[in-house]
Coordinates of C-alpha atoms and ligand atoms in Angstrom, one line a residue:
Chain A
X1 CA 89.5 126.8 82.3
X2 CA 86.3 125.2 83.0
X3 CA 84.4 126.2 86.3
X4 CA 85.2 122.9 87.9
X5 CA 88.7 122.8 87.1
X6 CA 89.1 126.8 88.5
X7 CA 87.2 125.5 91.5
X8 CA 89.7 122.3 92.0
X9 CA 92.6 125.1 91.7
X10 CA 90.8 127.0 94.4
X11 CA 92.5 126.2 97.4
X12 CA 90.1 127.5 99.6
X13 CA 86.6 126.7 98.1
X14 CA 83.5 128.5 99.2
X15 CA 82.1 126.8 101.7
X16 CA 78.9 125.2 101.4
X17 CA 78.2 126.2 98.0
X18 CA 74.9 126.3 96.2
X19 CA 71.1 127.6 93.9
X20 CA 70.5 128.6 97.9
X21 CA 72.6 129.6 99.7
X22 CA 71.9 133.4 99.3
X23 CA 68.1 133.0 98.7
X24 CA 69.1 131.3 103.3
X25 CA 71.4 134.3 103.7
X26 CA 68.7 137.0 102.6
X27 CA 66.3 135.2 104.9
X28 CA 67.9 134.9 107.7
X29 CA 69.1 138.9 107.0
X30 CA 65.7 140.2 106.8
X31 CA 64.3 138.2 109.9
X32 CA 67.0 139.8 111.5
X33 CA 66.1 143.5 109.6
X34 CA 62.5 143.0 111.0
X35 CA 64.0 141.8 114.9
X36 CA 66.4 144.4 115.1
X37 CA 63.7 147.5 113.3
X38 CA 60.6 146.9 115.9
X39 CA 63.0 146.3 118.5
X40 CA 63.0 150.0 117.5
X41 CA 59.7 151.2 116.4
X42 CA 59.7 154.7 118.2
X43 CA 63.8 155.5 116.3
X44 CA 62.4 153.7 112.8
X45 CA 58.8 155.7 113.0
X46 CA 61.1 158.9 112.9
X47 CA 63.2 157.6 110.7
X48 CA 59.7 157.1 107.8
X49 CA 58.5 160.3 109.2
X50 CA 61.9 162.7 108.0
X51 CA 62.2 160.6 104.6
X52 CA 58.5 160.4 104.1
X53 CA 58.5 164.2 105.0
X54 CA 62.0 164.4 102.1
X55 CA 60.0 162.6 99.7
X56 CA 56.2 164.6 100.0
X57 CA 57.7 167.8 98.9
X58 CA 59.5 167.1 95.8
X59 CA 56.5 164.5 95.4
X60 CA 53.4 167.7 96.2
X61 CA 55.0 169.5 93.6
X62 CA 55.4 167.4 91.2
X63 CA 51.2 166.2 91.3
X64 CA 50.9 170.8 91.4
X65 CA 53.3 170.8 88.4
X66 CA 50.8 168.2 86.2
X67 CA 47.6 168.8 87.1
X68 CA 49.2 173.2 86.1
X69 CA 49.8 171.4 83.2
X70 CA 46.4 169.5 82.5
X71 CA 44.5 172.7 83.7
X72 CA 45.9 174.8 80.1
X73 CA 44.0 172.2 78.3
X74 CA 41.6 170.9 80.3
X75 CA 39.5 174.4 80.9
X76 CA 36.4 175.2 79.7
X77 CA 37.6 178.5 79.7
X78 CA 40.5 177.2 77.0
X79 CA 43.3 179.3 75.8
X80 CA 40.9 181.7 73.1
X81 CA 39.7 185.1 72.3
X82 CA 36.6 187.3 72.5
X83 CA 35.7 189.0 69.3
X84 CA 33.6 193.3 69.9
X85 CA 31.4 193.7 66.5
X86 CA 31.1 197.3 66.4
X87 CA 27.8 198.2 67.3
X88 CA 24.4 197.8 65.2
X89 CA 26.4 195.9 62.7
X90 CA 24.5 193.5 61.1
X91 CA 23.7 190.1 62.0
X92 CA 24.4 188.3 58.8
X93 CA 27.9 190.8 59.2
X94 CA 28.9 188.7 62.7
X95 CA 27.7 184.7 61.4
X96 CA 29.9 185.7 58.7
X97 CA 32.4 186.4 60.4
X98 CA 31.9 183.3 62.9
X99 CA 32.1 180.9 59.5
X100 CA 35.3 183.3 58.6
X101 CA 37.2 182.8 62.4
X102 CA 35.4 178.7 62.3
X103 CA 36.3 177.8 59.5
X104 CA 40.0 178.1 60.6
X105 CA 42.7 174.8 61.3
X106 CA 43.4 176.8 64.8
X107 CA 40.1 176.7 66.2
X108 CA 37.9 173.9 67.6
X109 CA 34.6 176.6 68.4
X110 CA 33.1 179.4 68.6
X111 CA 29.8 180.6 69.6
X112 CA 28.2 184.4 69.0
X113 CA 26.6 186.6 71.5
X114 CA 24.3 188.9 70.4
X115 CA 23.3 191.8 71.4
X116 CA 20.3 190.9 73.3
X117 CA 21.9 187.6 74.9
X118 CA 24.2 190.6 76.1
X119 CA 22.0 192.2 77.4
X120 CA 20.4 189.7 79.3
X121 CA 23.2 188.3 80.6
X122 CA 24.1 191.4 82.4
X123 CA 20.3 191.3 83.6
X124 CA 21.4 188.1 84.8
X125 CA 24.4 189.1 87.1
X126 CA 24.6 192.2 87.7
X127 CA 23.1 194.9 90.0
X128 CA 23.8 197.1 88.1
X129 CA 20.6 196.0 85.8
X130 CA 18.4 198.3 86.6
X131 CA 20.7 201.2 85.6
X132 CA 20.6 200.0 82.4
X133 CA 17.0 200.8 81.7
X134 CA 17.7 204.1 82.1
X135 CA 19.0 203.5 78.7
X136 CA 17.2 203.7 75.7
X137 CA 19.4 201.7 73.8
X138 CA 21.5 198.3 73.9
X139 CA 24.9 200.0 74.9
X140 CA 25.9 195.8 74.9
X141 CA 28.3 195.4 71.8
X142 CA 27.4 191.3 70.1
X143 CA 30.3 189.3 70.6
X144 CA 32.4 186.3 69.5
X145 CA 34.2 183.8 71.4
X146 CA 36.4 181.6 69.5
X147 CA 38.3 178.9 71.1
X148 CA 41.0 177.1 69.8
X149 CA 41.5 173.8 69.1
X150 CA 44.0 171.1 71.8
X151 CA 48.3 172.2 72.1
X152 CA 47.0 175.5 69.8
X153 CA 50.4 176.9 70.9
X154 CA 50.9 181.1 71.7
X155 CA 51.8 181.5 68.0
X156 CA 48.3 179.8 67.0
X157 CA 46.2 183.0 69.3
X158 CA 48.0 185.8 68.0
X159 CA 47.5 184.5 64.3
X160 CA 44.1 183.9 64.9
X161 CA 43.6 187.7 66.5
X162 CA 45.2 189.6 63.3
X163 CA 43.3 187.8 61.5
X164 CA 39.6 188.4 63.2
X165 CA 41.8 192.0 63.2
X166 CA 41.5 192.5 60.0
X167 CA 37.7 191.7 59.3
X168 CA 35.4 194.9 58.5
X169 CA 33.0 195.4 61.2
X170 CA 35.4 194.2 64.6
X171 CA 35.7 196.7 66.9
X172 CA 38.0 194.7 69.4
X173 CA 39.5 191.9 70.0
X174 CA 41.4 190.0 72.9
X175 CA 43.2 187.3 73.3
X176 CA 42.6 185.6 76.2
X177 CA 46.7 184.7 76.0
X178 CA 47.8 186.8 79.5
X179 CA 45.8 183.7 81.5
X180 CA 47.3 181.0 79.4
X181 CA 50.9 182.6 79.1
X182 CA 51.1 182.9 82.8
X183 CA 49.3 179.2 83.5
X184 CA 53.0 177.9 81.5
X185 CA 55.8 180.1 83.8
X186 CA 54.1 179.1 86.6
X187 CA 53.9 175.4 85.8
X188 CA 57.7 175.8 84.7
X189 CA 58.4 177.4 88.2
X190 CA 57.0 174.7 90.2
X191 CA 58.5 171.9 87.5
X192 CA 62.0 173.9 88.1
X193 CA 61.3 174.2 92.1
X194 CA 60.1 170.4 92.3
X195 CA 63.3 169.5 90.1
X196 CA 65.3 171.2 92.6
X197 CA 63.5 170.3 95.6
X198 CA 63.9 166.9 94.2
X199 CA 67.4 167.2 94.3
X200 CA 67.8 168.6 97.4
X201 CA 65.3 167.0 99.3
X202 CA 65.8 163.6 97.8
X203 CA 69.8 164.4 99.1
X204 CA 67.7 164.7 102.6
X205 CA 66.4 161.7 102.7
X206 CA 69.3 159.7 101.6
X207 CA 71.4 161.3 103.9
X208 CA 69.2 161.1 107.1
X209 CA 68.5 156.8 106.3
X210 CA 73.0 156.7 105.8
X211 CA 72.8 158.3 109.2
X212 CA 70.1 155.9 110.3
X213 CA 72.2 152.8 108.8
X214 CA 76.0 154.3 110.2
X215 CA 74.2 154.0 114.1
X216 CA 73.1 150.7 113.7
X217 CA 75.9 149.5 112.4
X218 CA 78.0 150.7 115.2
X219 CA 75.1 149.4 117.6
X220 CA 76.8 146.5 116.2
X221 CA 80.0 147.0 115.2
X222 CA 81.4 144.0 117.9
X223 CA 78.8 142.1 116.0
X224 CA 80.2 142.5 113.3
X225 CA 83.7 141.8 113.3
X226 CA 83.7 138.4 115.1
X227 CA 80.7 137.9 111.5
X228 CA 84.4 138.7 109.5
X229 CA 86.2 136.1 111.0
X230 CA 84.1 133.6 110.8
X231 CA 84.5 134.2 107.2
X232 CA 81.8 136.3 106.4
X233 CA 82.1 138.3 103.3
X234 CA 81.1 142.0 102.5
X235 CA 78.2 141.9 100.7
X236 CA 77.2 140.0 103.5
X237 CA 77.7 141.4 106.0
X238 CA 76.7 145.0 104.6
X239 CA 73.4 142.8 103.8
X240 CA 71.2 143.9 106.9
X241 CA 72.0 147.3 106.4
X242 CA 71.2 147.4 102.9
X243 CA 67.9 146.2 104.3
X244 CA 67.4 148.7 107.0
X245 CA 67.9 151.0 103.9
X246 CA 65.0 149.7 101.8
X247 CA 63.0 149.1 104.2
X248 CA 63.2 153.0 105.8
X249 CA 62.7 154.7 102.1
X250 CA 60.8 152.2 101.9
X251 CA 58.4 153.3 105.3
X252 CA 59.4 156.7 104.0
X253 CA 57.4 156.7 100.4
X254 CA 54.2 155.5 102.5
X255 CA 54.7 158.8 104.7
X256 CA 55.4 160.3 101.4
X257 CA 51.9 158.9 100.0
X258 CA 49.8 160.1 103.3
X259 CA 51.6 163.5 103.8
X260 CA 50.2 163.9 99.7
X261 CA 46.5 162.2 100.6
X262 CA 46.1 164.0 103.5
X263 CA 47.0 167.7 102.4
X264 CA 44.9 166.7 98.7
X265 CA 42.0 166.2 101.7
X266 CA 42.4 169.6 102.9
X267 CA 43.1 171.6 99.6
X268 CA 40.2 169.8 98.0
X269 CA 37.2 172.1 99.2
X270 CA 38.7 175.7 98.7
X271 CA 40.7 174.2 94.9
X272 CA 37.1 173.1 93.9
X273 CA 35.2 176.5 95.0
X274 CA 38.2 178.4 93.0
X275 CA 37.9 175.7 90.1
X276 CA 33.5 176.0 90.9
X277 CA 34.2 180.1 90.5
X278 CA 35.2 179.5 86.9
X279 CA 32.5 177.4 86.2
X280 CA 35.2 174.0 86.2
X281 CA 34.9 170.8 87.8
X282 CA 38.6 170.1 87.8
X283 CA 40.0 166.7 89.0
X284 CA 43.1 166.4 90.6
X285 CA 44.9 163.7 88.4
X286 CA 48.1 161.9 89.5
X287 CA 47.2 160.5 92.2
X288 CA 47.0 156.8 91.6
X289 CA 48.5 153.1 92.3
X290 CA 51.2 154.5 89.5
X291 CA 52.6 157.2 91.8
X292 CA 52.4 155.0 94.9
X293 CA 54.8 152.8 93.0
X294 CA 57.4 155.6 91.7
X295 CA 56.7 157.6 95.1
X296 CA 57.9 153.9 97.3
X297 CA 60.1 152.3 94.9
X298 CA 61.7 156.0 94.7
X299 CA 61.8 155.4 98.6
X300 CA 63.6 152.0 98.2
X301 CA 66.0 153.3 96.4
X302 CA 66.8 156.6 97.7
X303 CA 67.5 154.1 100.8
X304 CA 69.5 151.7 99.1
X305 CA 72.1 154.6 98.3
X306 CA 71.8 156.3 101.9
X307 CA 72.5 152.5 103.5
X308 CA 75.0 152.2 100.5
X309 CA 77.1 155.3 101.5
X310 CA 77.1 154.2 105.6
X311 CA 78.6 151.2 105.0
X312 CA 81.3 152.4 103.0
X313 CA 82.0 155.5 105.2
X314 CA 81.9 152.6 108.4
X315 CA 82.0 148.9 107.1
X316 CA 85.8 149.8 105.1
X317 CA 87.9 149.9 107.5
X318 CA 86.5 147.2 110.1
X319 CA 89.6 146.7 111.8
X320 CA 90.0 143.3 113.3
X321 CA 92.6 142.4 116.3
Chain B
X1 CA 94.4 122.6 101.4
X2 CA 96.6 122.8 104.7
X3 CA 100.0 123.2 103.6
X4 CA 101.5 126.4 105.1
X5 CA 104.9 128.2 105.3
X6 CA 106.0 130.9 105.9
X7 CA 109.0 132.4 104.1
X8 CA 111.2 135.7 105.9
X9 CA 108.6 136.7 107.6
X10 CA 109.2 139.7 110.1
X11 CA 105.7 141.5 112.0
X12 CA 107.5 144.9 113.6
X13 CA 105.1 147.2 115.5
X14 CA 104.2 150.6 114.8
X15 CA 107.0 151.4 118.2
X16 CA 109.7 149.8 116.3
X17 CA 108.9 146.7 118.4
X18 CA 109.9 143.7 116.7
X19 CA 107.3 140.7 117.2
X20 CA 108.7 137.9 115.1
X21 CA 112.0 137.9 113.2
X22 CA 112.6 136.4 109.9
X23 CA 111.2 133.1 110.4
X24 CA 110.6 130.5 107.8
X25 CA 109.0 127.1 108.8
X26 CA 106.3 124.7 106.4
X27 CA 103.6 123.0 108.6
X28 CA 102.4 120.1 106.0
X29 CA 99.0 119.5 105.2
X30 CA 97.4 117.0 108.4
X31 CA 99.9 118.7 111.2
X32 CA 99.7 119.2 114.7
X33 CA 102.6 121.2 115.5
X34 CA 102.7 123.1 119.2
X35 CA 103.8 126.7 119.7
X36 CA 105.3 127.8 122.9
X37 CA 108.1 130.0 124.6
X38 CA 107.5 133.5 127.4
X39 CA 104.7 135.3 127.1
X40 CA 106.0 138.3 124.0
X41 CA 108.1 135.6 122.8
X42 CA 105.3 135.9 119.4
X43 CA 102.9 133.7 119.3
X44 CA 99.9 135.0 119.0
X45 CA 101.4 137.4 117.1
X46 CA 102.7 134.3 114.7
X47 CA 99.2 132.9 114.8
X48 CA 97.9 136.3 113.8
X49 CA 99.6 136.9 110.6
X50 CA 97.8 133.2 109.4
X51 CA 94.8 134.2 110.3
X52 CA 95.2 137.3 108.8
X53 CA 94.4 140.4 111.4
X54 CA 97.6 141.9 110.2
X55 CA 100.2 142.4 107.7
X56 CA 103.4 141.1 107.9
X57 CA 106.4 143.9 108.3
X58 CA 108.4 141.6 105.5
X59 CA 107.7 138.0 104.5
X60 CA 105.0 136.0 103.2
X61 CA 102.6 133.8 104.1
X62 CA 101.7 130.3 101.9
X63 CA 98.3 128.3 102.4
X64 CA 98.6 126.3 99.6
X65 CA 101.0 127.9 97.8
X66 CA 99.0 131.2 97.6
X67 CA 100.6 134.3 99.6
X68 CA 97.6 134.7 102.1
X69 CA 98.6 138.8 103.3
X70 CA 98.1 139.7 99.6
X71 CA 94.3 137.9 98.8
X72 CA 91.4 140.0 98.2
X73 CA 88.7 140.2 100.8
X74 CA 86.2 138.4 99.5
X75 CA 88.9 135.6 98.4
X76 CA 90.0 136.5 102.1
X77 CA 86.5 135.6 103.3
X78 CA 86.3 132.1 102.2
X79 CA 90.1 131.4 102.9
X80 CA 88.8 132.6 107.0
X81 CA 85.6 129.7 106.0
X82 CA 88.2 127.0 105.8
X83 CA 90.4 128.4 108.9
X84 CA 89.2 127.6 112.6
X85 CA 90.2 130.5 115.3
X86 CA 89.9 129.7 118.6
X87 CA 91.3 133.3 120.1
X88 CA 93.1 133.8 123.1
X89 CA 90.0 136.5 124.2
X90 CA 86.7 134.7 121.8
X91 CA 85.1 137.1 120.6
X92 CA 81.4 135.7 121.1
X93 CA 78.7 137.8 120.6
X94 CA 77.1 138.5 123.8
X95 CA 73.8 138.9 122.9
X96 CA 74.1 135.4 121.0
X97 CA 73.1 132.4 122.7
X98 CA 75.5 129.8 123.2
X99 CA 74.0 127.5 120.6
X100 CA 73.7 130.6 117.8
X101 CA 77.5 131.4 118.4
X102 CA 78.4 128.3 117.1
X103 CA 76.3 127.8 114.5
X104 CA 77.3 131.6 112.8
X105 CA 80.3 129.8 110.9
X106 CA 77.7 127.4 109.6
X107 CA 75.1 130.8 108.9
X108 CA 77.6 132.6 107.1
X109 CA 78.5 130.0 104.4
X110 CA 74.9 129.5 104.2
X111 CA 74.0 126.4 105.8
X112 CA 70.6 125.0 106.0
X113 CA 69.2 125.0 109.4
X114 CA 68.8 121.2 110.3
X115 CA 72.1 120.7 109.6
X116 CA 73.3 123.1 111.8
X117 CA 70.7 122.1 114.4
X118 CA 72.8 118.3 114.5
X119 CA 76.5 120.1 114.1
X120 CA 75.8 122.4 116.6
X121 CA 74.8 119.9 118.8
X122 CA 76.8 117.9 118.0
X123 CA 80.4 120.0 119.1
X124 CA 78.8 121.3 121.6
X125 CA 78.0 118.0 123.3
X126 CA 81.8 117.3 122.0
X127 CA 83.0 120.1 124.3
X128 CA 80.3 119.1 126.8
X129 CA 78.1 122.3 126.9
X130 CA 75.1 121.0 125.8
X131 CA 73.1 121.4 128.6
X132 CA 73.5 125.2 128.7
X133 CA 73.4 126.1 124.3
X134 CA 70.9 128.5 125.1
X135 CA 72.3 131.0 127.7
X136 CA 74.0 133.6 126.8
X137 CA 77.9 133.9 127.8
X138 CA 78.0 136.3 129.6
X139 CA 76.8 133.3 131.9
X140 CA 79.5 131.2 131.9
X141 CA 83.1 130.3 133.5
X142 CA 85.9 131.6 131.1
X143 CA 87.1 128.4 130.7
X144 CA 83.2 126.9 129.4
X145 CA 83.7 130.2 126.8
X146 CA 86.7 129.2 125.6
X147 CA 84.7 125.6 125.5
X148 CA 82.5 128.1 122.9
X149 CA 85.1 128.8 120.9
X150 CA 86.6 125.5 120.7
X151 CA 83.0 124.5 118.8
X152 CA 82.5 127.1 117.2
X153 CA 86.1 127.1 115.6
X154 CA 85.5 123.4 115.1
X155 CA 81.7 122.7 113.8
X156 CA 82.8 123.8 110.0
X157 CA 85.4 121.4 110.3
X158 CA 87.7 123.4 108.8
X159 CA 90.7 122.7 106.9
X160 CA 93.2 124.2 108.9
X161 CA 92.7 124.2 113.0
X162 CA 94.9 127.3 114.7
X163 CA 94.4 127.9 119.4
X164 CA 95.9 130.9 120.8
X165 CA 95.7 129.3 124.0
X166 CA 92.9 126.4 123.6
X167 CA 93.3 125.6 127.5
X168 CA 94.2 128.7 129.4
X169 CA 90.9 129.1 131.7
X170 CA 90.8 124.8 132.5
X171 CA 91.7 122.2 134.1
X172 CA 94.2 119.7 133.5
X173 CA 91.7 116.9 132.7
X174 CA 90.4 118.8 130.1
X175 CA 92.4 120.6 128.9
X176 CA 93.7 116.9 127.8
X177 CA 90.1 116.0 126.4
X178 CA 90.1 119.4 124.4
X179 CA 93.9 118.3 123.1
X180 CA 92.3 115.0 121.9
X181 CA 89.2 116.8 119.7
X182 CA 92.2 119.1 118.3
X183 CA 94.2 115.7 117.3
X184 CA 90.5 113.6 115.8
X185 CA 90.6 117.1 113.0
X186 CA 94.7 116.7 112.6
X187 CA 93.7 113.0 111.8
X188 CA 91.4 113.8 109.2
X189 CA 93.9 115.7 107.5
X190 CA 92.8 119.0 109.5
X191 CA 96.7 121.0 109.9
X192 CA 97.0 122.2 113.5
X193 CA 99.0 124.5 115.1
X194 CA 98.7 126.0 119.5
X195 CA 100.2 128.0 121.0
X196 CA 100.4 126.7 124.5
X197 CA 102.5 127.1 127.2
X198 CA 101.6 124.4 129.5
X199 CA 104.5 122.5 128.9
X200 CA 103.2 119.7 130.6
X201 CA 100.2 119.0 128.4
X202 CA 102.0 119.6 125.5
X203 CA 104.5 117.3 126.3
X204 CA 102.4 114.4 126.6
X205 CA 101.4 114.5 123.0
X206 CA 103.5 113.8 120.9
X207 CA 103.9 116.0 118.7
X208 CA 105.4 118.5 116.3
X209 CA 107.3 121.6 119.4
X210 CA 108.7 125.0 117.9
X211 CA 109.3 127.3 120.5
X212 CA 109.9 131.3 120.1
X213 CA 111.9 133.1 121.9
X214 CA 112.1 136.8 121.4
X215 CA 110.4 136.3 118.0
X216 CA 112.3 134.3 117.0
X217 CA 112.2 130.5 116.4
X218 CA 115.0 128.9 119.1
X219 CA 113.6 125.3 119.0
X220 CA 111.5 123.0 116.3
X221 CA 111.3 119.2 117.5
X222 CA 109.8 116.1 116.7
X223 CA 107.9 114.5 119.9
X224 CA 111.3 114.8 121.9
X225 CA 114.5 114.3 119.1
X226 CA 116.1 118.5 118.2
Ligands
ADP1 N1 100.5 145.8 118.8 C1 100.9 145.9 119.1 N2 101.7 146.9 119.2 C2 102.9 147.1 119.6 N3 104.3 145.7 119.9 C3 102.8 144.7 119.7 C4 101.5 144.8 119.6 N4 101.6 143.2 120.2 C5 101.9 143.0 120.6 N5 103.4 143.0 120.6 C6 104.6 142.6 122.0 O1 104.7 141.7 120.8 C7 105.2 140.9 121.4 C8 105.3 139.8 121.3 O2 103.8 139.5 121.7 P1 102.3 137.4 121.3 O3 102.9 137.8 119.9 O4 101.1 139.0 122.2 O5 103.3 136.9 122.5 P2 103.4 136.1 123.3 O6 101.1 135.6 122.2 O7 103.4 135.2 122.8 O8 102.6 136.4 124.6 C9 105.4 141.5 123.2 O9 106.0 142.1 123.0 C10 103.5 142.7 122.8 O10 104.2 143.3 123.8
MG2 MG1 100.2 135.4 123.3

């Protein structure tokens, strides 16, 4: 059956349909939403704040997680190992060991610290420097530091350490595994925590908007009945509330973005200090336009979900008598 | 679009009271009918079933051959867009102006604002309320509120026009005028059903008169003929 034939057979055609009908209704509803919300600015701001806080926590943890993950590779003291040589080992032996290590594919760079350099470094940094002057001989061993290439695993680190340990003249191999492992573990915990909090707080955001939207519905129940009497479809009746939901959610997303950037400003100084003490100049990454867009979209979606929930609960049994 | 048939319709309320008992009756398209009868006879119940505000306990209500007691919510909305209804308690929105109240069905159907203004003004001037279009219903007399309700019912040019005691609060002259308004709709093919117990008014209209008594049809005559 063609569309026209169908329409002819329909005993109650939809009155005045047209391509612009839908658009006009949305425009009308958007206008009403702005009016409704601006008339209750205080309450709306409160909802924004609640949704914003609910979004800010998991979003902040997400940022933290990507930055921790970034640290494991971006740290100057990237995973690697230090090899300490026997005292008085010939320079040629040390260079040979460095070349052997440097030729391995897991290693990106090797840096030798001779006994003399070690002593100099110690004297620069330590207050015990003068104590060393009392000793006739330099007690500090020569060492080399090998840095793993990007993306090397703990397994690679262990293989290289074993290789280095087998060499003659090597007294000790120290893997910087614990640090790497710790960061990896922390990242994992933070990401799990973020996921869980994300679900919980996302749910909270949905419930907050659902409650506010339900209140908005209750406030206009009489009007909704009349709308239904004059032939508004359920979609039309629901539409303003979806707008509310989206509006609350987007506002919440904005508040969340503000909270996070505020938080970043506050922790910036101590964080730079912390990273600086590792000779590190790490930028907080991830707080970019894309992140903000995702935050807003997620906020909007959660808000609409809350509105749908409220509409389901409250509009389904809208009885008119 | 506008043929109505009640087929063995019974309405029994939860308390066991039967407000309509096995009613079977037909209304032709473009006809005008008065429902009369004593208070509590079942007139409002009859109209409410036809407006789908309530479900019959038994029987079918066919509009153009479709049983409106069993249609989907969406089709029900479209059905109501084609239905003009005047309610006994008006159902006006207290926080909207007279103009906005009358404009409501047109806005719901997505009409252009320009056309809305034209048609709402025409309807309001027809019921004599154009000067009060910016007032709120609370500032109007009961009779004026009723006329707002009437304007809202006729403004979409419905195929079916139902009115429950539309002249209950109007003086005789205005009542007569409203009846002529309804008659104009009948003349363009609208099926009109009016519940009223104003005998003088009804008799003056030369239309079909169905009399209800305790939920049954006790009289059905046109222009004085049984
Ligand atoms: N919701 C209801 N529950 C129980 N009885 C009702 C209800 N609505 C109406 N009635 C009864 O049904 C009968 C018909 O009512 P109604 O149709 O309003 O009469 P009319 O409009 O002719 O005065 C009355 O006796 C009334 O008390
Ligand atoms: Mg009644």
